[in-house]
Tab-separated table of C-alpha atoms in Angstrom:
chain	number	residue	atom	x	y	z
Q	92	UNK	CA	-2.315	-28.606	2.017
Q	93	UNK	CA	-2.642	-26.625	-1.488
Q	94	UNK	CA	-0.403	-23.840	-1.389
Q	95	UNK	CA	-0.810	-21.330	-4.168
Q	96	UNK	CA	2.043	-19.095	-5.480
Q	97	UNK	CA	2.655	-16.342	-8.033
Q	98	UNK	CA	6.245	-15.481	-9.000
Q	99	UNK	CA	4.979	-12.046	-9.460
Q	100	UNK	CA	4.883	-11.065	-6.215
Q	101	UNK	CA	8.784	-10.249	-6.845
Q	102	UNK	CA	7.150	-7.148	-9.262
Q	103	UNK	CA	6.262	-5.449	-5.448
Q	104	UNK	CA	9.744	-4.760	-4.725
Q	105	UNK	CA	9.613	-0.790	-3.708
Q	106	UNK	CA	12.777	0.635	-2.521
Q	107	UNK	CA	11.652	3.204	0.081
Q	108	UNK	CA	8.989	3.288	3.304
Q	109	UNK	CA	8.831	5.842	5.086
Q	110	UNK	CA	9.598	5.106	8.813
Q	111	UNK	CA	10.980	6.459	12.413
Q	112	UNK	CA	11.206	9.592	10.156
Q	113	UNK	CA	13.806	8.400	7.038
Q	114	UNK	CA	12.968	6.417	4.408
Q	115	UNK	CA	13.988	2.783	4.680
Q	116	UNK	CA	14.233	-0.281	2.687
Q	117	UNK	CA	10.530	-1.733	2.848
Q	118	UNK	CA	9.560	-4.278	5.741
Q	119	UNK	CA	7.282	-6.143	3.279
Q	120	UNK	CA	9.720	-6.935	0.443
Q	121	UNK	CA	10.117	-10.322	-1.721
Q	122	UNK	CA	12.194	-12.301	0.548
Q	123	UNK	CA	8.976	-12.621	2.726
Q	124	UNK	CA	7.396	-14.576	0.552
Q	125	UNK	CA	10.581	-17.006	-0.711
Q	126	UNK	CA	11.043	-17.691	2.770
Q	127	UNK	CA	7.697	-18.454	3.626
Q	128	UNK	CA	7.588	-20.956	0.424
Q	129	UNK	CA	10.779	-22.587	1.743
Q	130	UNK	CA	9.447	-23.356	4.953
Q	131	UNK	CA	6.110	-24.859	3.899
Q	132	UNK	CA	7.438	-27.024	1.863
Q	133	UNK	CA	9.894	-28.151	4.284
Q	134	UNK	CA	7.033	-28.935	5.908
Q	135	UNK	CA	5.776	-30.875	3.605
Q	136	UNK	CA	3.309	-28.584	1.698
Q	137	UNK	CA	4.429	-29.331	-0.979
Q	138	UNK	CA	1.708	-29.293	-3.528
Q	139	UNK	CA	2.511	-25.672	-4.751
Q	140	UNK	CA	0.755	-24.343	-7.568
Q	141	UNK	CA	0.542	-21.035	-9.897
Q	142	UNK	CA	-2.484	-18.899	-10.041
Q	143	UNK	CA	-5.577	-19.086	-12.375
Q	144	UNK	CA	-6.303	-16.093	-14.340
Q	145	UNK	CA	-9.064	-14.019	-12.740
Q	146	UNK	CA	-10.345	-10.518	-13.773
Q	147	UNK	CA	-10.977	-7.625	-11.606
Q	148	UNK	CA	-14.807	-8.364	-11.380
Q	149	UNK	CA	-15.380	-9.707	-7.513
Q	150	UNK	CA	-13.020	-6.724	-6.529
Q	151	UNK	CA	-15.196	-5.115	-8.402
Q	152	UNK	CA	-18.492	-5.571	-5.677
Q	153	UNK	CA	-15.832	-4.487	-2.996
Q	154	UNK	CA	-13.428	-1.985	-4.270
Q	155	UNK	CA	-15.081	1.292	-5.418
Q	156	UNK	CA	-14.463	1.920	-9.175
Q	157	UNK	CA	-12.637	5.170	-8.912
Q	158	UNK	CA	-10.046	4.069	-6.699
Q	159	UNK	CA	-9.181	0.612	-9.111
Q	160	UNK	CA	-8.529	2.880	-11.907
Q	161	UNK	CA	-6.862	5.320	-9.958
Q	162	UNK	CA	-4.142	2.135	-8.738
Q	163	UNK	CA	-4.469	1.208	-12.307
Q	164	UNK	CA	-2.733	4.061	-14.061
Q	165	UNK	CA	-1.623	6.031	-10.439
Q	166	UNK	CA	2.600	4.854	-11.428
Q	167	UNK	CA	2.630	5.974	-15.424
Q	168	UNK	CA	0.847	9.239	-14.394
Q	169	UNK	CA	3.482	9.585	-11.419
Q	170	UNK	CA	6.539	9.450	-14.026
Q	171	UNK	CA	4.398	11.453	-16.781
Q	172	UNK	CA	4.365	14.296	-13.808
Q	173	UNK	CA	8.257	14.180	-13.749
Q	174	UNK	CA	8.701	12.992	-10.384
Q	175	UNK	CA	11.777	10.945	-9.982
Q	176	UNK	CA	10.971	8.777	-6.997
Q	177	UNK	CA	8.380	6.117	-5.820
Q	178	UNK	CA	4.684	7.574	-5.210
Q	179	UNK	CA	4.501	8.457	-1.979
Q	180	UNK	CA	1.441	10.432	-0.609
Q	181	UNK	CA	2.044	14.718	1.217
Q	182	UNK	CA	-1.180	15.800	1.714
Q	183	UNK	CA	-4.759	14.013	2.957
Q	184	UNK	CA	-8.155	14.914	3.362
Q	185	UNK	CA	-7.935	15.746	7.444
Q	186	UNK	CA	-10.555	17.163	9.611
Q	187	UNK	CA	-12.961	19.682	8.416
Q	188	UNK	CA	-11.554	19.081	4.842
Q	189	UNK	CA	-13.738	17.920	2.170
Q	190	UNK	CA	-12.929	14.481	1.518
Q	191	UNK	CA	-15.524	13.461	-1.277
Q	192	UNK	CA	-13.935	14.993	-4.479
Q	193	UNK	CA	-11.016	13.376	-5.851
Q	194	UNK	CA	-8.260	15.934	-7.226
Q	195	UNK	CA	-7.108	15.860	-10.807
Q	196	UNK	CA	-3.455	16.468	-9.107
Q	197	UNK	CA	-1.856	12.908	-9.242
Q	198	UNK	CA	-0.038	14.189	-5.955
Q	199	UNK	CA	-3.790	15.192	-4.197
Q	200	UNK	CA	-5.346	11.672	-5.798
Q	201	UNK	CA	-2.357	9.745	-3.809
Q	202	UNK	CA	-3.484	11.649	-0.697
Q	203	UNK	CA	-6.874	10.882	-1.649
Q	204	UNK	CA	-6.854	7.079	-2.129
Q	205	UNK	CA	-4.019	6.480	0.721
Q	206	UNK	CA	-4.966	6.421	4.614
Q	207	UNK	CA	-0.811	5.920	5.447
Q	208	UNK	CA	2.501	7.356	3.611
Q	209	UNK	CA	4.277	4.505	4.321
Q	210	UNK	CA	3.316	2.729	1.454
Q	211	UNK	CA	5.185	3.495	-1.461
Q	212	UNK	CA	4.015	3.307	-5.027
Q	213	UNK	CA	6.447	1.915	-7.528
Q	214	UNK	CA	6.683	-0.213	-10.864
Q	215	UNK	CA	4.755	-3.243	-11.106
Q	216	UNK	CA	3.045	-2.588	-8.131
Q	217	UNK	CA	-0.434	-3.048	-9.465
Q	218	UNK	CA	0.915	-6.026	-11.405
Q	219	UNK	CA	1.404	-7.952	-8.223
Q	220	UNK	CA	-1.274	-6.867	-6.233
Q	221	UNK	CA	-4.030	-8.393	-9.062
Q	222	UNK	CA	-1.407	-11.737	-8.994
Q	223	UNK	CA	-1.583	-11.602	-5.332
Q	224	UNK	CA	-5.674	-11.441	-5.901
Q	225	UNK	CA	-5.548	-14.062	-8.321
Q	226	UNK	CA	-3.790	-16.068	-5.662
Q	227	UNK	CA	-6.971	-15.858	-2.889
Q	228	UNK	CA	-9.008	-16.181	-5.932
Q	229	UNK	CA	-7.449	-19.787	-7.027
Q	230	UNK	CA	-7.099	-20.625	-2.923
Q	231	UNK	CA	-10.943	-20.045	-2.638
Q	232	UNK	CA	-12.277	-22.249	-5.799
Q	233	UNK	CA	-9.871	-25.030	-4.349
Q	234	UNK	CA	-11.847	-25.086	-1.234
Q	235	UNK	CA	-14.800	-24.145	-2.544
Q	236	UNK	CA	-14.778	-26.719	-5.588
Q	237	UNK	CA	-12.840	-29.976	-2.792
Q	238	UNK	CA	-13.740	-28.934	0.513
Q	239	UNK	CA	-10.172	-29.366	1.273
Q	240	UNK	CA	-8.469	-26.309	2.665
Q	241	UNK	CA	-5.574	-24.575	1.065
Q	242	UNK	CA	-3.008	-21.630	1.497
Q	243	UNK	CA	-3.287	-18.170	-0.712
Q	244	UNK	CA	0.743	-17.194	-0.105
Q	245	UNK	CA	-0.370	-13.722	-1.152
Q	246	UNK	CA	1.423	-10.868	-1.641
Q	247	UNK	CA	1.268	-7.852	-1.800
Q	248	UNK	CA	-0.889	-8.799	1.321
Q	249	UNK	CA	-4.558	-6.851	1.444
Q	250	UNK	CA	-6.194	-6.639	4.952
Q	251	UNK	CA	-6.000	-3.114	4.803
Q	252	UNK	CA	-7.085	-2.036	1.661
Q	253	UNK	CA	-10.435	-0.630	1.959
Q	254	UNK	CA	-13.405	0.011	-0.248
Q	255	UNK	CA	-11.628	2.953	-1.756
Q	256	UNK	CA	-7.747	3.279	0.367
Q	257	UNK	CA	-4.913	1.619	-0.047
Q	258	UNK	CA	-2.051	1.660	2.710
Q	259	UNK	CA	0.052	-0.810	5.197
Q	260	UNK	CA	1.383	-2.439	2.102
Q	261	UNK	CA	-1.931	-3.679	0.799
Q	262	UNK	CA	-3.687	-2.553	-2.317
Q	263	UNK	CA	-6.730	-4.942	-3.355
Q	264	UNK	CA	-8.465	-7.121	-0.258
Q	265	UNK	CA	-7.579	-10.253	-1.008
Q	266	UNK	CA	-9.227	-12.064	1.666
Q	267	UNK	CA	-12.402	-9.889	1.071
Q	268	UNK	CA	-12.155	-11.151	-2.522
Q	269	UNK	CA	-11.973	-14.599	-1.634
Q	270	UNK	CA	-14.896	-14.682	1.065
Q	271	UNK	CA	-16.968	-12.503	-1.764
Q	272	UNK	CA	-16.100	-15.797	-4.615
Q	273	UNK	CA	-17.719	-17.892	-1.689
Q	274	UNK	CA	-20.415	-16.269	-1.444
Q	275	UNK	CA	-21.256	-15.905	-4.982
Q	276	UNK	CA	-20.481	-19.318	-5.457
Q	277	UNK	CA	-23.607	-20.626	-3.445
Q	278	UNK	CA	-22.579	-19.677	0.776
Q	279	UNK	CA	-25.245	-18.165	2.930
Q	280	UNK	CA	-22.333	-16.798	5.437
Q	281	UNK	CA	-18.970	-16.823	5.185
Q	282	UNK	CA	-16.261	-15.931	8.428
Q	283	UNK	CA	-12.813	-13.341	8.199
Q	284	UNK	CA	-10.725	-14.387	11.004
Q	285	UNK	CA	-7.821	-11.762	10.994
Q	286	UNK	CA	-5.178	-12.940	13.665
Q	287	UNK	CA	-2.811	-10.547	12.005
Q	288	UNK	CA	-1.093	-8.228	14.840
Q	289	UNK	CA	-2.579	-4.913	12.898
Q	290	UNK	CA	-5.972	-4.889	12.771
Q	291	UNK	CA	-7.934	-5.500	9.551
Q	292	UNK	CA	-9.353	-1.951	8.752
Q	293	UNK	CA	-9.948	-2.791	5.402
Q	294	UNK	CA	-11.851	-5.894	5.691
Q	295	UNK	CA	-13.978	-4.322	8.942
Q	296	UNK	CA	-14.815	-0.918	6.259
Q	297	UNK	CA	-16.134	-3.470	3.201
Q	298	UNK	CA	-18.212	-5.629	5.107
Q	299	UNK	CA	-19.133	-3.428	8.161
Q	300	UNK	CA	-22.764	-2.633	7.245
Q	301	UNK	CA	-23.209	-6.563	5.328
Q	302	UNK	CA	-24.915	-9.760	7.514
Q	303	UNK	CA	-23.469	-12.473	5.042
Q	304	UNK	CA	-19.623	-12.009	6.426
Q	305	UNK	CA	-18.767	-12.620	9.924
Q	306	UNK	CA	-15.525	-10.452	10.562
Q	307	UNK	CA	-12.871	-11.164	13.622
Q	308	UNK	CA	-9.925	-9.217	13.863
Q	309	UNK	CA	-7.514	-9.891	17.089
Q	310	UNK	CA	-4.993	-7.124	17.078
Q	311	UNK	CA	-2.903	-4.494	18.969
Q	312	UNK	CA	-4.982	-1.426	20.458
Q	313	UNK	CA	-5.174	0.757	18.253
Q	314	UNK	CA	-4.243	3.605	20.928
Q	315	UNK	CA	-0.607	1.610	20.648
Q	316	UNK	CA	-0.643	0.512	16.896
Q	317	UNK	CA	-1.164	0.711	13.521
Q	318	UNK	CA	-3.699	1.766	11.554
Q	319	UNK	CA	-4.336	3.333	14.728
Q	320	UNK	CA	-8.068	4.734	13.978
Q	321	UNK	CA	-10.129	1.688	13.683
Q	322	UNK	CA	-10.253	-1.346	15.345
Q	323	UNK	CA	-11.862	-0.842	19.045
Q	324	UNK	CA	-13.994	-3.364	20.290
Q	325	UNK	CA	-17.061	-0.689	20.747
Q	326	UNK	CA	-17.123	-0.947	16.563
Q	327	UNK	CA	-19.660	-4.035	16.195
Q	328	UNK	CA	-20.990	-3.651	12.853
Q	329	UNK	CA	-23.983	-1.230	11.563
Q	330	UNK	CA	-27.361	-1.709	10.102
Q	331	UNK	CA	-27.851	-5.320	8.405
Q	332	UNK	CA	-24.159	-5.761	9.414
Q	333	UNK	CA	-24.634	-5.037	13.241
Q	334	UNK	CA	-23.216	-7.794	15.472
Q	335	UNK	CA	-21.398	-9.037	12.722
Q	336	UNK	CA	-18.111	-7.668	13.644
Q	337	UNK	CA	-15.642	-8.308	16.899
Q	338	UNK	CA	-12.516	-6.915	17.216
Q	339	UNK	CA	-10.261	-7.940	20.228
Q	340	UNK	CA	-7.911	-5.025	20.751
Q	341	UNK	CA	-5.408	-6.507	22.926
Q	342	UNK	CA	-2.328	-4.314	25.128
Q	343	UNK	CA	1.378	-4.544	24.600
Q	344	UNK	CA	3.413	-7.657	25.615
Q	345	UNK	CA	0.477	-9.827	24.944
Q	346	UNK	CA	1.107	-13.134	25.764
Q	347	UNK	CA	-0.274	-16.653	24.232
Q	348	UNK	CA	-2.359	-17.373	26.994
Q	349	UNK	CA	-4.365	-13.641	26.806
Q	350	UNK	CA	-4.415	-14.044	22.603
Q	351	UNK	CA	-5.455	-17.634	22.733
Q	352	UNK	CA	-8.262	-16.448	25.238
Q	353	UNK	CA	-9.783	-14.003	22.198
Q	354	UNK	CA	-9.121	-16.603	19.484
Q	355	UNK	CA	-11.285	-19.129	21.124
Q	356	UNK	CA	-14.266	-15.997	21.895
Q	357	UNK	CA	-13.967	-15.451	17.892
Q	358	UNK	CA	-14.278	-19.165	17.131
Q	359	UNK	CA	-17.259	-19.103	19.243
Q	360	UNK	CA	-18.800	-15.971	17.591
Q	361	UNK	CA	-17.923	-17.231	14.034
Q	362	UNK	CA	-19.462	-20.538	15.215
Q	363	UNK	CA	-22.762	-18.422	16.517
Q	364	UNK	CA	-22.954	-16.924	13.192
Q	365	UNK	CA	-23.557	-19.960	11.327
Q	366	UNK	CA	-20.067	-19.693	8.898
Q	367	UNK	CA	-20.024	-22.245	6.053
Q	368	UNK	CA	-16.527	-21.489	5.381
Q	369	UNK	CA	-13.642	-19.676	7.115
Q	370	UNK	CA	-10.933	-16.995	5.619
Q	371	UNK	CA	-8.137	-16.883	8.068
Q	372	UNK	CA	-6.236	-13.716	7.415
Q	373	UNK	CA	-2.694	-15.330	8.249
Q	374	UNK	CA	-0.145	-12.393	10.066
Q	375	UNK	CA	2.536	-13.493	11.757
Q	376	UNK	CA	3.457	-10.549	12.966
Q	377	UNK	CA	2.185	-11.363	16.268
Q	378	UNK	CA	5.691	-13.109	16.684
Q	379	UNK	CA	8.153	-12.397	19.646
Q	380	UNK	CA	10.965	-11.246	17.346
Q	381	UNK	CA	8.594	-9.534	15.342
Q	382	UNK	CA	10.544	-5.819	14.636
Q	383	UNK	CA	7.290	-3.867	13.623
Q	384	UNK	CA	4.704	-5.390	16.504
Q	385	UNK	CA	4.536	-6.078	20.151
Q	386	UNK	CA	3.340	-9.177	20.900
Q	387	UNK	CA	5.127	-12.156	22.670
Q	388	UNK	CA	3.793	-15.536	20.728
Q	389	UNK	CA	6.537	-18.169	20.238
Q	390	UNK	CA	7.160	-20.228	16.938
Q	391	UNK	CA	5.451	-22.930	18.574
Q	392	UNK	CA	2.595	-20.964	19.534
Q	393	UNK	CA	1.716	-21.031	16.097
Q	394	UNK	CA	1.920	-24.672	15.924
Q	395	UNK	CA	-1.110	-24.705	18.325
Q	396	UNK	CA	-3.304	-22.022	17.132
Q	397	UNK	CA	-3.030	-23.674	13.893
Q	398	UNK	CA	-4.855	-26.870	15.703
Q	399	UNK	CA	-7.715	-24.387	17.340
Q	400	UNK	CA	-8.201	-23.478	13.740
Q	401	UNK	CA	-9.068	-26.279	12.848
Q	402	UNK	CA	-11.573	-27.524	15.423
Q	403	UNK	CA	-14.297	-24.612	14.134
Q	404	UNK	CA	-14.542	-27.842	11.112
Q	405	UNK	CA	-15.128	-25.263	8.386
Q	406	UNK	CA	-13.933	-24.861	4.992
Q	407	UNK	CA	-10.662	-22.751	5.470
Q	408	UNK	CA	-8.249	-21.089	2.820
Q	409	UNK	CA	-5.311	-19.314	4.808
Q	410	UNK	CA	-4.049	-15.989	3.253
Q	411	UNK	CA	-1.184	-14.491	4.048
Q	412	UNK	CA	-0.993	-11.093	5.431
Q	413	UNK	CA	1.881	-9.873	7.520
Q	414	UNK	CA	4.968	-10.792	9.348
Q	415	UNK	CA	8.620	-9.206	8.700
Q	416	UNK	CA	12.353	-8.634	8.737
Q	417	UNK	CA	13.306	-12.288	10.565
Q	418	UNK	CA	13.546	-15.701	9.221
Q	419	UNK	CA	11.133	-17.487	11.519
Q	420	UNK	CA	8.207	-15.360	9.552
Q	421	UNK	CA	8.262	-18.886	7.252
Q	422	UNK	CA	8.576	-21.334	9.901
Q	423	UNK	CA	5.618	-19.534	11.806
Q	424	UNK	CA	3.568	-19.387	9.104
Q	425	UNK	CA	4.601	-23.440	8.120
Q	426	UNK	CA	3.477	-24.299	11.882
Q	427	UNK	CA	0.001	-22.570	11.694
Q	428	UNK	CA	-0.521	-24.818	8.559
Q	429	UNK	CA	0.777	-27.631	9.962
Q	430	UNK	CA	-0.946	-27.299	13.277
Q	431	UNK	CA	-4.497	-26.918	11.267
Q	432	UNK	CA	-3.594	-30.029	9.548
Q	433	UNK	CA	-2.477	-32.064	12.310
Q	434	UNK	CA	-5.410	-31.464	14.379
């Protein structure tokens, strides 16, 4: 399998996150994606190649245009301010608060374009988030252009980024990007599987009122985890988009047999729909040893999922999303490639 890879993902390499009340080195740092490299191609994926160049134009359809140039230029006005640490958001738009004018305050516009503080703004943060784009970007013409599937190893990752928040490490949608590039490219419908353990609040807000993407998220309750607020099964899509979303909020201590249960349901639905290609938004988070999540899957649970992947016989590009802090985040993510591929 194609695996795609930008060296500037190392550019994302904040120091702080706020967390359990201090501020800690960052979950989602570089060595996530070196390992997860090293294990692939150990693997035997080892057809790894750099990013094309894309612009910020299919973003563009999904990301409102206040918030891009706010992460554009958000870091140089930090530091022109005088602060002296990373970007981190103190005050959001809550209830009863109007939330539709943007401050001029760079400290109010971080409140404004964050749902989370835990997500710290730093140098070349920006940099690697439109690499990490450019990543799904090159992923999606490979499958689009061969048919053959391939692996986006983005990050920054994106499945929370919204039309117009950033948060839970993720800054542009990058697997909203790549099922948009399908769709202008000549698909009717296009599929978002999200088997990530944090539901994909991001991808559910851009295409929640749309009919032409299919979105599946499989996640912890969001009454027990983050992004807490979004995410409950009741929330099925709206207007042309109705019945085009399903998320399987699921308790915690979740087991393979319980999670495998809702991934087959959301192949079903995605095969209902009519998909002509899938987006699998790849967290491995759901892991046993996992130190942010709570659910129980082994390493070779990923292995098989990998292989019910595979038998919805769609177009597939993998991008990565989550999964931290141990070592088997690479083999994990290896065996859900390697499963699709043996299949």
């Amino acid at each position: 399998m194609r695996v795609i890879y930008s060296e500037k993902h190392a550019l994302r390499d904040a120091e702080t996150e706020l967390y359990g009340g201090q501020l800690v080195p960052p979950f989602e740092a570089p060595f996530r994606a070196e390992w997860i490299l090293k294990a692939a191609r150990a693997q035997g994926h080892k057809d790894v190649v750099a990013p094309e160049a894309f612009d910020l134009s299919v973003a563009r359809k999904l990301h409102d245009a206040g918030y891009l140039a706010f992460m554009a230029t958000v870091w140089e006005r930090w530091l022109a301010e005088g602060f002296k640490g990373e970007a981190i958001p103190t005050c959001f738009p809550a209830r009863r608060m109007q939330a539709n004018r943007p401050p001029r305050d760079v400290d109010g516009a971080l409140g404004y374009y964050a749902f989370a503080a835990e997500t710290a703004i730093s140098a070349g943060t920006w940099e690697a988030a439109i690499a990490s784009m450019q990543v799904a970007m090159t992923g999606a013409r490979h499958v689009l252009e061969t048919g053959k599937p391939a692996f986006s190893l983005c990050r920054p990752p994106g499945h929370h980024a919204s039309i117009d928040q950033y948060g839970g490490y993720c800054f542009i949608n990058n697997a909203a990007v790549a099922a948009q590039a399908w769709l202008d490219g000549g698909m009717k419908k296009v599929a978002i599987l999200d088997v990530d353990f944090h539901h994909g609040n991001g991808t559910q807000d851009i295409f929640y009122r749309r009919g032409d993407v299919f979105f599946a998220s499989l996640h912890g309750d969001p009454l027990d985890a983050f992004p807490h607020f979004l995410g409950f099964a009741d929330e099925t899509g709206e207007g042309k988009g109705e019945g085009s979303t399903a998320n399987y909020p699921l308790p915690p201590g979740t087991l393979y047999g319980a999670w495998k249960d809702a991934l087959k349901d959301a192949l079903r639905r995605i095969a209902a729909f009519g998909a002509e290609g899938l987006v699998v938004s790849l967290g491995v988070d759901t892991f046993e040893k996992d130190p942010i999540s709570f659910f129980r899957l082994s390493s070779e649970d990923f292995l098989h999922y990998g292989g019910e992947i595979a038998k919805a016989k769609l177009p597939t590009l993998f991008c990565m999303e989550g999964g931290y802090g141990v070592k088997e985040i690479g083999l994990n993510a290896a065996n859900v490639l390697s499963g699709f591929e043996g299949a």
